[in-house]
PDB file of C-alpha atoms in Angstrom:
ATOM      1  CA  UNK A   1       0.000   0.000   0.000  1.00 53.00           C
ATOM      2  CA  UNK A   2       1.333   3.379  -1.023  1.00 56.00           C
ATOM      3  CA  UNK A   3       0.999   6.054   1.532  1.00 54.00           C
ATOM      4  CA  UNK A   4       0.725   9.618   0.270  1.00 55.00           C
ATOM      5  CA  UNK A   5       1.901  12.263   2.651  1.00 57.00           C
ATOM      6  CA  UNK A   6       1.328  15.961   2.276  1.00 56.00           C
ATOM      7  CA  UNK A   7       4.366  18.093   2.623  1.00 55.00           C
ATOM      8  CA  UNK A   8       4.283  20.548   5.520  1.00 53.00           C
ATOM      9  CA  UNK A   9       5.477  23.317   3.202  1.00 50.00           C
ATOM     10  CA  UNK A  10       2.421  22.910   1.010  1.00 55.00           C
ATOM     11  CA  UNK A  11       0.111  23.466   3.938  1.00 56.00           C
ATOM     12  CA  UNK A  12       1.864  26.665   5.010  1.00 63.00           C
ATOM     13  CA  UNK A  13       2.325  28.344   1.614  1.00 71.00           C
ATOM     14  CA  UNK A  14       1.386  32.028   1.181  1.00 81.00           C
ATOM     15  CA  UNK A  15       2.588  35.494   2.191  1.00 84.00           C
ATOM     16  CA  UNK A  16       3.102  36.748   5.690  1.00 89.00           C
ATOM     17  CA  UNK A  17       1.554  39.954   6.908  1.00 91.00           C
ATOM     18  CA  UNK A  18       4.981  41.611   7.104  1.00 94.00           C
ATOM     19  CA  UNK A  19       5.738  40.766   3.463  1.00 92.00           C
ATOM     20  CA  UNK A  20       2.412  42.256   2.368  1.00 93.00           C
ATOM     21  CA  UNK A  21       3.011  45.443   4.393  1.00 95.00           C
ATOM     22  CA  UNK A  22       6.492  45.859   2.912  1.00 95.00           C
ATOM     23  CA  UNK A  23       5.139  45.529  -0.644  1.00 95.00           C
ATOM     24  CA  UNK A  24       2.253  47.961   0.023  1.00 96.00           C
ATOM     25  CA  UNK A  25       4.691  50.465   1.567  1.00 96.00           C
ATOM     26  CA  UNK A  26       6.977  50.214  -1.465  1.00 96.00           C
ATOM     27  CA  UNK A  27       4.054  50.790  -3.834  1.00 95.00           C
ATOM     28  CA  UNK A  28       3.026  53.835  -1.779  1.00 95.00           C
ATOM     29  CA  UNK A  29       6.520  55.321  -1.908  1.00 95.00           C
ATOM     30  CA  UNK A  30       6.792  54.803  -5.664  1.00 94.00           C
ATOM     31  CA  UNK A  31       3.352  56.377  -6.196  1.00 92.00           C
ATOM     32  CA  UNK A  32       4.247  59.374  -3.996  1.00 93.00           C
ATOM     33  CA  UNK A  33       7.364  59.988  -6.079  1.00 93.00           C
ATOM     34  CA  UNK A  34       5.822  59.490  -9.527  1.00 92.00           C
ATOM     35  CA  UNK A  35       2.393  61.181  -9.259  1.00 90.00           C
ATOM     36  CA  UNK A  36       3.691  64.808  -9.182  1.00 88.00           C
ATOM     37  CA  UNK A  37       5.892  64.107 -12.197  1.00 88.00           C
ATOM     38  CA  UNK A  38       2.971  62.584 -14.053  1.00 89.00           C
ATOM     39  CA  UNK A  39       0.720  65.561 -13.261  1.00 86.00           C
ATOM     40  CA  UNK A  40       3.405  67.964 -14.512  1.00 84.00           C
ATOM     41  CA  UNK A  41       3.744  65.924 -17.688  1.00 87.00           C
ATOM     42  CA  UNK A  42      -0.030  66.063 -18.281  1.00 85.00           C
ATOM     43  CA  UNK A  43      -0.074  69.837 -17.742  1.00 83.00           C
ATOM     44  CA  UNK A  44       2.761  70.333 -20.250  1.00 84.00           C
ATOM     45  CA  UNK A  45       0.993  68.121 -22.789  1.00 85.00           C
ATOM     46  CA  UNK A  46      -2.258  70.088 -22.382  1.00 85.00           C
ATOM     47  CA  UNK A  47      -0.371  73.370 -22.763  1.00 84.00           C
ATOM     48  CA  UNK A  48       1.317  72.091 -25.917  1.00 85.00           C
ATOM     49  CA  UNK A  49      -2.050  70.979 -27.325  1.00 86.00           C
ATOM     50  CA  UNK A  50      -3.529  74.429 -26.663  1.00 84.00           C
ATOM     51  CA  UNK A  51      -0.463  76.100 -28.223  1.00 86.00           C
ATOM     52  CA  UNK A  52      -0.707  73.828 -31.268  1.00 87.00           C
ATOM     53  CA  UNK A  53      -4.376  74.792 -31.682  1.00 86.00           C
ATOM     54  CA  UNK A  54      -3.468  78.483 -31.391  1.00 85.00           C
ATOM     55  CA  UNK A  55      -0.619  78.192 -33.877  1.00 87.00           C
ATOM     56  CA  UNK A  56      -2.819  76.286 -36.324  1.00 88.00           C
ATOM     57  CA  UNK A  57      -5.589  78.878 -36.056  1.00 87.00           C
ATOM     58  CA  UNK A  58      -3.168  81.763 -36.636  1.00 87.00           C
ATOM     59  CA  UNK A  59      -1.542  80.050 -39.628  1.00 88.00           C
ATOM     60  CA  UNK A  60      -4.934  79.189 -41.085  1.00 89.00           C
ATOM     61  CA  UNK A  61      -6.107  82.806 -40.735  1.00 88.00           C
ATOM     62  CA  UNK A  62      -2.900  84.036 -42.345  1.00 87.00           C
ATOM     63  CA  UNK A  63      -3.236  81.622 -45.279  1.00 88.00           C
ATOM     64  CA  UNK A  64      -6.914  82.512 -45.771  1.00 88.00           C
ATOM     65  CA  UNK A  65      -6.014  86.210 -45.804  1.00 87.00           C
ATOM     66  CA  UNK A  66      -3.447  85.544 -48.525  1.00 86.00           C
ATOM     67  CA  UNK A  67      -5.592  83.248 -50.644  1.00 89.00           C
ATOM     68  CA  UNK A  68      -8.789  85.320 -50.415  1.00 87.00           C
ATOM     69  CA  UNK A  69      -6.932  88.662 -50.575  1.00 87.00           C
ATOM     70  CA  UNK A  70      -8.993  89.878 -47.579  1.00 88.00           C
ATOM     71  CA  UNK A  71      -7.874  90.882 -44.122  1.00 87.00           C
ATOM     72  CA  UNK A  72      -8.499  88.453 -41.279  1.00 87.00           C
ATOM     73  CA  UNK A  73      -8.873  89.485 -37.661  1.00 86.00           C
ATOM     74  CA  UNK A  74      -8.006  87.027 -34.913  1.00 85.00           C
ATOM     75  CA  UNK A  75      -9.533  87.861 -31.519  1.00 85.00           C
ATOM     76  CA  UNK A  76      -8.549  86.251 -28.221  1.00 82.00           C
ATOM     77  CA  UNK A  77     -10.946  85.502 -25.391  1.00 79.00           C
ATOM     78  CA  UNK A  78      -9.304  85.474 -21.989  1.00 74.00           C
ATOM     79  CA  UNK A  79     -12.387  84.052 -20.272  1.00 74.00           C
ATOM     80  CA  UNK A  80     -12.956  80.799 -22.155  1.00 77.00           C
ATOM     81  CA  UNK A  81      -9.535  80.270 -23.790  1.00 77.00           C
ATOM     82  CA  UNK A  82     -10.862  80.604 -27.319  1.00 80.00           C
ATOM     83  CA  UNK A  83      -9.765  82.273 -30.542  1.00 82.00           C
ATOM     84  CA  UNK A  84     -12.163  83.718 -33.117  1.00 84.00           C
ATOM     85  CA  UNK A  85     -11.176  84.384 -36.723  1.00 88.00           C
ATOM     86  CA  UNK A  86     -13.240  87.042 -38.471  1.00 86.00           C
ATOM     87  CA  UNK A  87     -13.159  88.118 -42.073  1.00 84.00           C
ATOM     88  CA  UNK A  88     -12.589  91.850 -42.490  1.00 70.00           C
ATOM     89  CA  UNK A  89     -15.079  93.811 -40.377  1.00 68.00           C
ATOM     90  CA  UNK A  90     -17.422  90.864 -39.899  1.00 71.00           C
ATOM     91  CA  UNK A  91     -19.208  90.592 -36.557  1.00 70.00           C
ATOM     92  CA  UNK A  92     -19.164  86.788 -36.469  1.00 72.00           C
ATOM     93  CA  UNK A  93     -16.450  84.304 -37.239  1.00 77.00           C
ATOM     94  CA  UNK A  94     -15.104  80.819 -36.669  1.00 83.00           C
ATOM     95  CA  UNK A  95     -14.291  80.175 -32.999  1.00 81.00           C
ATOM     96  CA  UNK A  96     -11.744  77.607 -31.855  1.00 79.00           C
ATOM     97  CA  UNK A  97     -11.488  76.542 -28.213  1.00 79.00           C
ATOM     98  CA  UNK A  98      -7.835  75.953 -27.436  1.00 78.00           C
ATOM     99  CA  UNK A  99      -6.961  72.511 -26.128  1.00 73.00           C
ATOM    100  CA  UNK A 100     -10.526  71.255 -26.553  1.00 70.00           C
ATOM    101  CA  UNK A 101     -10.935  67.658 -25.486  1.00 61.00           C
ATOM    102  CA  UNK A 102      -8.172  67.899 -22.887  1.00 63.00           C
ATOM    103  CA  UNK A 103     -10.469  68.311 -19.925  1.00 58.00           C
ATOM    104  CA  UNK A 104     -11.007  71.731 -18.431  1.00 54.00           C
ATOM    105  CA  UNK A 105      -7.547  72.902 -17.397  1.00 66.00           C
ATOM    106  CA  UNK A 106      -6.995  76.120 -15.445  1.00 77.00           C
ATOM    107  CA  UNK A 107      -5.251  77.898 -18.293  1.00 80.00           C
ATOM    108  CA  UNK A 108      -5.245  81.592 -19.065  1.00 78.00           C
ATOM    109  CA  UNK A 109      -4.288  83.430 -22.229  1.00 79.00           C
ATOM    110  CA  UNK A 110      -2.262  86.654 -22.241  1.00 78.00           C
ATOM    111  CA  UNK A 111      -1.808  88.925 -25.232  1.00 75.00           C
ATOM    112  CA  UNK A 112      -0.814  92.608 -25.380  1.00 67.00           C
ATOM    113  CA  UNK A 113      -3.834  93.244 -27.572  1.00 70.00           C
ATOM    114  CA  UNK A 114      -7.211  91.561 -27.891  1.00 67.00           C
ATOM    115  CA  UNK A 115      -6.817  91.061 -31.651  1.00 80.00           C
ATOM    116  CA  UNK A 116      -4.262  90.579 -34.396  1.00 82.00           C
ATOM    117  CA  UNK A 117      -4.969  91.529 -38.013  1.00 83.00           C
ATOM    118  CA  UNK A 118      -3.477  89.745 -41.013  1.00 84.00           C
ATOM    119  CA  UNK A 119      -3.830  91.988 -44.073  1.00 84.00           C
ATOM    120  CA  UNK A 120      -4.520  90.800 -47.633  1.00 84.00           C
ATOM    121  CA  UNK A 121      -0.965  89.453 -48.078  1.00 83.00           C
ATOM    122  CA  UNK A 122      -0.727  87.735 -44.655  1.00 82.00           C
ATOM    123  CA  UNK A 123       1.424  90.431 -43.044  1.00 82.00           C
ATOM    124  CA  UNK A 124       0.684  92.078 -39.698  1.00 82.00           C
ATOM    125  CA  UNK A 125       0.865  95.685 -38.591  1.00 71.00           C
ATOM    126  CA  UNK A 126       4.055  96.672 -36.781  1.00 62.00           C
ATOM    127  CA  UNK A 127       2.161  97.155 -33.517  1.00 63.00           C
ATOM    128  CA  UNK A 128       0.946  93.531 -33.717  1.00 55.00           C
ATOM    129  CA  UNK A 129       4.430  92.054 -33.236  1.00 63.00           C
ATOM    130  CA  UNK A 130       4.003  90.202 -29.978  1.00 72.00           C
ATOM    131  CA  UNK A 131       3.554  86.848 -28.296  1.00 76.00           C
ATOM    132  CA  UNK A 132       0.362  85.167 -27.208  1.00 81.00           C
ATOM    133  CA  UNK A 133       1.058  83.299 -23.966  1.00 81.00           C
ATOM    134  CA  UNK A 134      -0.930  80.400 -22.526  1.00 82.00           C
ATOM    135  CA  UNK A 135      -0.111  79.557 -18.934  1.00 80.00           C
ATOM    136  CA  UNK A 136      -1.340  77.196 -16.272  1.00 80.00           C
ATOM    137  CA  UNK A 137      -2.856  79.037 -13.318  1.00 76.00           C
ATOM    138  CA  UNK A 138      -1.915  76.213 -10.928  1.00 75.00           C
ATOM    139  CA  UNK A 139       1.775  76.008 -11.817  1.00 75.00           C
ATOM    140  CA  UNK A 140       4.482  78.007 -13.535  1.00 76.00           C
ATOM    141  CA  UNK A 141       4.150  76.119 -16.834  1.00 80.00           C
ATOM    142  CA  UNK A 142       3.712  78.318 -19.896  1.00 82.00           C
ATOM    143  CA  UNK A 143       3.737  78.096 -23.662  1.00 83.00           C
ATOM    144  CA  UNK A 144       3.418  80.779 -26.320  1.00 82.00           C
ATOM    145  CA  UNK A 145       3.206  81.643 -30.002  1.00 84.00           C
ATOM    146  CA  UNK A 146       5.396  84.556 -31.064  1.00 81.00           C
ATOM    147  CA  UNK A 147       4.572  86.776 -34.050  1.00 79.00           C
ATOM    148  CA  UNK A 148       8.164  87.500 -35.025  1.00 76.00           C
ATOM    149  CA  UNK A 149       8.084  89.662 -38.176  1.00 75.00           C
ATOM    150  CA  UNK A 150       5.790  92.075 -39.967  1.00 71.00           C
ATOM    151  CA  UNK A 151       5.514  89.381 -42.633  1.00 77.00           C
ATOM    152  CA  UNK A 152       3.621  87.329 -40.045  1.00 74.00           C
ATOM    153  CA  UNK A 153       6.301  84.843 -39.055  1.00 80.00           C
ATOM    154  CA  UNK A 154       4.934  82.599 -36.299  1.00 82.00           C
ATOM    155  CA  UNK A 155       7.140  80.699 -33.865  1.00 81.00           C
ATOM    156  CA  UNK A 156       6.104  78.413 -30.983  1.00 83.00           C
ATOM    157  CA  UNK A 157       8.035  78.578 -27.701  1.00 82.00           C
ATOM    158  CA  UNK A 158       7.912  77.232 -24.149  1.00 81.00           C
ATOM    159  CA  UNK A 159       8.918  78.440 -20.712  1.00 78.00           C
ATOM    160  CA  UNK A 160      11.486  81.209 -20.361  1.00 77.00           C
ATOM    161  CA  UNK A 161      11.494  82.030 -24.093  1.00 75.00           C
ATOM    162  CA  UNK A 162       7.974  83.418 -23.636  1.00 75.00           C
ATOM    163  CA  UNK A 163       9.075  85.789 -20.863  1.00 71.00           C
ATOM    164  CA  UNK A 164      11.286  87.772 -23.270  1.00 69.00           C
ATOM    165  CA  UNK A 165       8.136  89.166 -24.895  1.00 65.00           C
ATOM    166  CA  UNK A 166       6.275  89.997 -21.698  1.00 59.00           C
ATOM    167  CA  UNK A 167       7.411  92.517 -19.089  1.00 53.00           C
ATOM    168  CA  UNK A 168       7.651  91.138 -15.555  1.00 52.00           C
ATOM    169  CA  UNK A 169       4.585  91.765 -13.421  1.00 51.00           C
ATOM    170  CA  UNK A 170       5.195  93.950 -10.351  1.00 46.00           C
TER     171      UNK A 170
END
């Protein structure tokens, strides 16, 4: 007759309470270190998406002004983070919400003027040479689009490069 014995180790298999607590503590420490970095990454990505929308809207308005041989006015809304492109002296226009689909971030838009005008050949007036800055109200993250020449050259920038076009606030 064959006698089958169960091994004592099989009966006592599993994790001890101390092992579980050590693993949970390690997971907590890793989460505490990585969550702020992840949130900063998400904020930068949302800022870049809003800047990309702004840059695309400005380039589109400039190209339409050139192709239609009509001036285009781009107006900025500081309350709902939107940009409206109007044709000539039109009252209505196409509105683009910057960073749409990225949740409702606490971003604000800063521009020295409330509008920029691209004339019939896509150029801007000398007084329209400036940067449009988008910044996160909860952190110091910022992104901007710079109108660099009277020919309407547009350049995206991030961080400190945006500050060169804005005087420091007292």
